[in-house]
XYZ file of C-alpha atoms in Angstrom:
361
model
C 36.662 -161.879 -86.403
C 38.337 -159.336 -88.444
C 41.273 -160.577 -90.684
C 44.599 -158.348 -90.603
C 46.072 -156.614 -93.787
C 49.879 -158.070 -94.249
C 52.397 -157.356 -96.375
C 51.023 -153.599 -98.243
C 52.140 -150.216 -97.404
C 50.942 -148.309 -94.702
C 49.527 -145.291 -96.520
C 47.961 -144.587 -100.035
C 47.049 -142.228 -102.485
C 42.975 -141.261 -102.654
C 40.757 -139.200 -104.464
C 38.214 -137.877 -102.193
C 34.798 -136.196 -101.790
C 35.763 -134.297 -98.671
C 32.939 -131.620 -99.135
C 29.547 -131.634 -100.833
C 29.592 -129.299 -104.117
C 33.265 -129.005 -103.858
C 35.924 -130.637 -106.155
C 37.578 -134.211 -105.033
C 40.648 -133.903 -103.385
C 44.123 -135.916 -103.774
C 44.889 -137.492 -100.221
C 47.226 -139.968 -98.662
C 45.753 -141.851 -96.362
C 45.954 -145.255 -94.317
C 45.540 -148.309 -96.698
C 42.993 -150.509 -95.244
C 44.251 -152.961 -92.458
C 41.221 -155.086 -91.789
C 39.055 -157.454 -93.850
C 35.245 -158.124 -92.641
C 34.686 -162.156 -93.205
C 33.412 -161.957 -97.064
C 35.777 -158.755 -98.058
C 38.477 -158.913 -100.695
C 41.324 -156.576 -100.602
C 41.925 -155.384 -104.190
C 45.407 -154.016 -105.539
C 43.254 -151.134 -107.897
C 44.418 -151.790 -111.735
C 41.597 -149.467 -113.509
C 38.827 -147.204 -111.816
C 36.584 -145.281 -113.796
C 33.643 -142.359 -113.606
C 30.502 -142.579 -113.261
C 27.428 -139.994 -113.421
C 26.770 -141.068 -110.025
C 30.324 -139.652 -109.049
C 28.994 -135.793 -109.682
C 26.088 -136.696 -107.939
C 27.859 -137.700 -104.656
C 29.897 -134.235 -104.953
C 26.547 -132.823 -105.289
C 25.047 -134.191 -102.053
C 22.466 -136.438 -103.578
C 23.460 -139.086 -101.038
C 24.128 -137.018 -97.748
C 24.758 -140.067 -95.746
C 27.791 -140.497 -98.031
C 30.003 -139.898 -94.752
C 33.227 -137.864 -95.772
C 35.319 -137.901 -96.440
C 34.771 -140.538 -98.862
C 36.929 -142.112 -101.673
C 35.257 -142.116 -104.925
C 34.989 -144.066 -108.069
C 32.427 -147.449 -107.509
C 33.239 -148.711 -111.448
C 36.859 -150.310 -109.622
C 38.819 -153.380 -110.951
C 41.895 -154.947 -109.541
C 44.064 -157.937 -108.551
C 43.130 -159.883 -104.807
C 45.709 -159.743 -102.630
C 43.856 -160.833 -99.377
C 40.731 -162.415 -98.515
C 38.365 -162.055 -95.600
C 37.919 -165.653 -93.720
C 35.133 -166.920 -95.179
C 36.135 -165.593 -98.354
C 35.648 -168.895 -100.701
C 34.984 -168.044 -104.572
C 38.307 -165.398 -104.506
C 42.031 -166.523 -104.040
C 45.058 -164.336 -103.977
C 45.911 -163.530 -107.627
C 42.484 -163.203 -109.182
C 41.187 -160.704 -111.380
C 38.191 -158.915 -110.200
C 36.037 -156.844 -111.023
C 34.245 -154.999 -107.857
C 30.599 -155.549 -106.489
C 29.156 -151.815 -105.782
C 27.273 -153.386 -102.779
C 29.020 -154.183 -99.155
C 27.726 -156.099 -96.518
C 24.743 -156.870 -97.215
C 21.822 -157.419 -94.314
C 21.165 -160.619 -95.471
C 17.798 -161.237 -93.495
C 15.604 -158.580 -95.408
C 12.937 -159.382 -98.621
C 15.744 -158.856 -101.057
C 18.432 -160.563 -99.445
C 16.246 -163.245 -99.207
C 14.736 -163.312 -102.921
C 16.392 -163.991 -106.022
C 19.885 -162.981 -106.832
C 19.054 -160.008 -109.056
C 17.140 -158.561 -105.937
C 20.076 -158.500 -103.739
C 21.693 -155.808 -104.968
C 18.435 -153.444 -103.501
C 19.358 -154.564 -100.153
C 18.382 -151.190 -97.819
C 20.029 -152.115 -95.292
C 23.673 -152.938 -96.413
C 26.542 -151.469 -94.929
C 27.455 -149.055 -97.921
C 27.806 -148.699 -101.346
C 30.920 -148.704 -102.131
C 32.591 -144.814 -103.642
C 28.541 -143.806 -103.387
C 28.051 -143.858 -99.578
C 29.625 -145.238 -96.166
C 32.004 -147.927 -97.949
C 35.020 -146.328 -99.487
C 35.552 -147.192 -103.591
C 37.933 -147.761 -106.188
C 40.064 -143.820 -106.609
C 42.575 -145.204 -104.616
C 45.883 -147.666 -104.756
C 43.650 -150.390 -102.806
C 40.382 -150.850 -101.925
C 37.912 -153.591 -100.649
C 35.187 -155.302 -102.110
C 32.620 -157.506 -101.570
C 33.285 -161.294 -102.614
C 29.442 -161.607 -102.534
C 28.796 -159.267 -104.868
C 31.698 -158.863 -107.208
C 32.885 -160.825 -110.289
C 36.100 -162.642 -111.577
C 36.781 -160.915 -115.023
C 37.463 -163.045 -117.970
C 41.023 -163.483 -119.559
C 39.508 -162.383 -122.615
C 38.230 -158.725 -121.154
C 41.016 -156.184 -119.901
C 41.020 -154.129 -116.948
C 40.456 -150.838 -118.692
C 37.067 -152.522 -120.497
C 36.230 -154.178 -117.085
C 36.376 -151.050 -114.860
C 32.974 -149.234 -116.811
C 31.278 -152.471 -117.159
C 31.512 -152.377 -112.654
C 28.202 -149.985 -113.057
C 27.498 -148.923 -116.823
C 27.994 -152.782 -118.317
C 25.867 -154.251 -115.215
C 23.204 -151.608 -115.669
C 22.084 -151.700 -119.106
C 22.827 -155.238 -118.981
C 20.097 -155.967 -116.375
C 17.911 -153.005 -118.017
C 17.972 -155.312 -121.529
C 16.438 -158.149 -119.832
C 13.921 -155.916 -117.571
C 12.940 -154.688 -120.733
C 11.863 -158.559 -121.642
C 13.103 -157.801 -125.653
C 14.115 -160.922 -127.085
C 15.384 -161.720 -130.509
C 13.806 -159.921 -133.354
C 12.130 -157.320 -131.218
C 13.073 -153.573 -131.457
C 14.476 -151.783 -128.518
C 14.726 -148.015 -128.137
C 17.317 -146.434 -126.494
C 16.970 -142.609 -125.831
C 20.357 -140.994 -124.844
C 22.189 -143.893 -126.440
C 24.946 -142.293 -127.555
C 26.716 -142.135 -123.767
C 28.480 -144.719 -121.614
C 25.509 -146.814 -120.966
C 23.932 -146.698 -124.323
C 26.887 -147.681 -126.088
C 27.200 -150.780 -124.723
C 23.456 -151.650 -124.433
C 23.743 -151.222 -128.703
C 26.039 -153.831 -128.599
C 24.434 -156.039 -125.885
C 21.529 -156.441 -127.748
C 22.897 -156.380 -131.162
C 24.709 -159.818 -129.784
C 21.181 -160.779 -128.664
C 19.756 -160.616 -132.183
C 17.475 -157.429 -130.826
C 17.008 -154.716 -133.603
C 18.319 -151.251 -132.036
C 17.315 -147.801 -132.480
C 19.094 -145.585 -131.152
C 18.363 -142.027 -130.382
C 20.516 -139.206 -129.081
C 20.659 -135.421 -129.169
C 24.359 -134.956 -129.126
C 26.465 -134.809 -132.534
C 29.030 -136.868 -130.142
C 26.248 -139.040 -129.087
C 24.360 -139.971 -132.529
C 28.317 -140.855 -133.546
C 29.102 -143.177 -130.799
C 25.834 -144.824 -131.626
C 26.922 -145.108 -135.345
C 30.498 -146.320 -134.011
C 28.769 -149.162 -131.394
C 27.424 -150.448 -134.744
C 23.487 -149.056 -134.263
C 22.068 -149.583 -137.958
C 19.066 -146.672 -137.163
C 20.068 -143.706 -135.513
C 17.968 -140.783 -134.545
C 18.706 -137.197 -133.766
C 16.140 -136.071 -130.734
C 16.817 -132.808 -131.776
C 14.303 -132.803 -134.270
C 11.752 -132.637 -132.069
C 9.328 -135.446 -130.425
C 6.856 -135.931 -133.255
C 9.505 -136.153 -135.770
C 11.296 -138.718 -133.706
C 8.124 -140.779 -133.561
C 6.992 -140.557 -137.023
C 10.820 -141.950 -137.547
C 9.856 -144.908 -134.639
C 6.736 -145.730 -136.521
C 7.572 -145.676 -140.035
C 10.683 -148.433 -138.980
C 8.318 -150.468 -136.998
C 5.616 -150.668 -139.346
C 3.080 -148.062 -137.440
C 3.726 -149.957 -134.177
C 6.827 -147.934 -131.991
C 9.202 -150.045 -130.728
C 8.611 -153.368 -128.533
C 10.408 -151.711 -125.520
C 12.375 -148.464 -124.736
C 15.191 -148.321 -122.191
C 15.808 -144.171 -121.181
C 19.666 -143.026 -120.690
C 18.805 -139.507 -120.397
C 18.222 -137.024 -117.873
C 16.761 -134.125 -119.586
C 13.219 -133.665 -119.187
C 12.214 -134.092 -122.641
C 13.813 -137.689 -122.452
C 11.210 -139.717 -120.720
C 8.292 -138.616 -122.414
C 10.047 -138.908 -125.823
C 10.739 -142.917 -124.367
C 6.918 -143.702 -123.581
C 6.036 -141.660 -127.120
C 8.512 -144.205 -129.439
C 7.495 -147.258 -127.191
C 4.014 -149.909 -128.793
C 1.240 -149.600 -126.794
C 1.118 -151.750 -123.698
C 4.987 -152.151 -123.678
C 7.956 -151.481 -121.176
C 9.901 -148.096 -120.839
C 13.068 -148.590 -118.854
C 14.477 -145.351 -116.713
C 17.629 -145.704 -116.348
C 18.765 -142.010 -115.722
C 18.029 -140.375 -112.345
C 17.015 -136.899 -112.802
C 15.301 -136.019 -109.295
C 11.846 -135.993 -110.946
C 10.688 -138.466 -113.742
C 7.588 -136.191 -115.646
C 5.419 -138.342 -117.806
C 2.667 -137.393 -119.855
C -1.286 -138.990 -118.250
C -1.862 -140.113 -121.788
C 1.116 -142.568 -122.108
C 0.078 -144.442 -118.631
C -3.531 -144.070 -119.610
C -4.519 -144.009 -123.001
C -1.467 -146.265 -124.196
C -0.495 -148.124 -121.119
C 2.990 -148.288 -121.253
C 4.023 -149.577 -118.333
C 7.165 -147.824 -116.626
C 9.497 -149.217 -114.721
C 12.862 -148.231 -112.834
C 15.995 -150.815 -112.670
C 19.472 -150.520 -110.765
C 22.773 -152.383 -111.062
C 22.216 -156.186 -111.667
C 23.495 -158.918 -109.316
C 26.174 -160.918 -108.916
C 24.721 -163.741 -111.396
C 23.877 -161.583 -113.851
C 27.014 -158.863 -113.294
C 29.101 -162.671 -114.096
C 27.262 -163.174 -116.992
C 27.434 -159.965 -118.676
C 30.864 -159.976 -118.216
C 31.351 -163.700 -120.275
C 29.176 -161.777 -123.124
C 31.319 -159.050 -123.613
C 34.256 -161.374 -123.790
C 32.219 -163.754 -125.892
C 31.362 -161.143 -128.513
C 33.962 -158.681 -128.943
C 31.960 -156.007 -127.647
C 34.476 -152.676 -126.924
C 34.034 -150.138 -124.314
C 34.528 -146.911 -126.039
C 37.211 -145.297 -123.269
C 39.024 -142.263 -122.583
C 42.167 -143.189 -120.851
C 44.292 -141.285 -117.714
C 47.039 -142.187 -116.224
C 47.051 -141.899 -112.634
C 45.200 -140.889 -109.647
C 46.630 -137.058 -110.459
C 44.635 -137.091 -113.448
C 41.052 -137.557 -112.176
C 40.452 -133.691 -111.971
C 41.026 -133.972 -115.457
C 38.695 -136.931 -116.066
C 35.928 -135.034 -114.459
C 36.146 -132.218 -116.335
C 35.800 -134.004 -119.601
C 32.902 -135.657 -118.438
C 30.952 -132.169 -117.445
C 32.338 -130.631 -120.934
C 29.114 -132.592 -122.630
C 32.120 -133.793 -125.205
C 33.507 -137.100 -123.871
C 32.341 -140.071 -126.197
C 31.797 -143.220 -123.849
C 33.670 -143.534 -120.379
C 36.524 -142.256 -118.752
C 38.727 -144.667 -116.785
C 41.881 -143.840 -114.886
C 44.790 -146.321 -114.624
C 45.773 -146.499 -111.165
C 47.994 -149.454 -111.605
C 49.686 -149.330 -115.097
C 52.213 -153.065 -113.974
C 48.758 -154.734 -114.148
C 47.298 -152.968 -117.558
């Protein structure tokens, strides 16, 4: 039985995806006034952008059903539970599971924790498609899937960490680099690949870091990468670079960040024979040259968000080690037009997050 929203306005500010290839729109609409049985009502503190954001305006999920409130990288405070609600009490600090609802009776539901989050039959995603997200004064998540956030991590680092943090942090240990290894990234110099730097770094995994941005290759200086490469110089440069670091071998695994064509390729090329390349990015088509799967078999593989165990645990490493979330900061719903047009300018270093709630910031 659905549980009753007490004691919140009746209406709320949104941003919205209202129409495919059009820009959001700023809405008031009804706050939410039912709770499912596992749903937490969040007050929103900090909700940020995501790549996945432009690709919702773009139609790449047309079962988003708009209009649809955007932004799934949300954090907040709980200020009502669903009944069977358990791990989250009024008060707590969370930081939002991009899942909802779950089917609970397919493969994935039923295997381990870090396959739940591939659930195809869950209700929605939530700010991707049928489950509204986090560009709004309140929104609900899933207690199943989302995370208390450490005293020791703020709301504006927690809000990226929602996708970006869970996704390199889960692409890390797909990668199966451990200590002493070296791990590629290609596009490291964005949102994702400036925390992965620092994820491994506190792993003891040896980075390199390759970018073809001038903003890029210094965000991967800043996130403390000791070798930095620019892609610009062309694929057999890049390698020649790879090898003569690695001693002749390329590097033990490569996760790609990048969308542009050139970027996958240039991933399998830097990566040992017989070793994992991680894509990351979602162009519509991943283009790989026959030689890398053949003639050096490295073996390619995709990887989403991470669960809820491993989404909790990435969250007590950032706190753990000091590792920063390189943000650009708005104030207000208002300002999300403004936020998305930094992030298409191809100059914003790291993420941009919007304050919704400045009281809990």
């Amino acid at each position: 039985m659905a549980t009753k929203v007490e004691g919140i306005p009746g209406e709320m500010t949104a941003v919205q995806v209202v129409e495919f290839h059009k820009p959001h729109q700023i809405n008031t609409i009804p706050t939410p006034r039912e709770l499912g049985d596992y749903d937490v009502l969040l007050k929103t503190a900090v909700a940020s952008l995501c790549h996945t954001d432009s690709m919702v305006v773009e139609g790449a999920f047309p079962k988003a059903g708009l209009p649809r409130t955007a932004s799934h990288e949300g954090t907040g405070t709980v200020v009502q539970v669903g009944a069977k609600v358990e791990n989250f009490k009024k008060g707590d600090r969370v930081m939002s599971g991009i899942p909802r609802n779950r089917c609970q009776s397919c493969f994935n539901c039923k295997g381990p924790n870090d396959w739940h989050q591939y659930c195809e039959n869950c209700e929605g995603m939530i700010g991707v498609f049928r489950a509204d997200g986090a560009f709004a004064d309140y929104h609900v998540a899933d207690a199943r899937t989302s995370c208390k956030v450490p005293d020791d991590v703020s709301f504006i680092d927690a809000a990226p960490l929602a996708c970006a943090g869970c996704t390199i942090y889960r692409a890390i240990i797909v990668s199966e680099s451990k200590k002493g290894d070296w791990l590629a990234m290609v596009g490291a110099g964005g949102g994702l690949g400036h925390l992965g730097i620092q994820m491994a770094k506190a792993q003891g995994i040896k980075v390199i870091a390759i970018d073809a941005r001038d903003e890029g290759l210094e965000v991967c200086k800043n996130a403390g990468a000791e070798h930095v490469f620019d892609a610009r110089k062309g694929k057999e440069e890049v390698v020649k670079q790879v090898k003569e670091l690695t001693g002749q071998d390329g590097a033990d695994a490569t996760i790609n960040l990048s969308e542009h064509e050139t970027a996958a390729p240039l991933a399998c090329a830097v990566t040992k024979m017989h070793a994992n390349m991680i894509q990351i990015s979602q162009p519509a088509m991943v283009s790989i040259p026959m030689t890398e799967f053949i003639f050096r078999d490295i073996r390619v593989k995709g990887s989403l968000v991470a669960g809820q165990e491993q989404s909790q645990q990435m969250l007590e490493m950032v706190g753990k080690n000091g590792i920063k979330v390189e943000t650009n900061v708005f104030k207000g719903l208002t300002e999300v037009p403004k936020m998305v047009e930094l992030a298409h300018s191809g100059k914003m270093k790291g993420k941009a997050v919007c304050v919704v709630d400045e009281s809990q910031v």
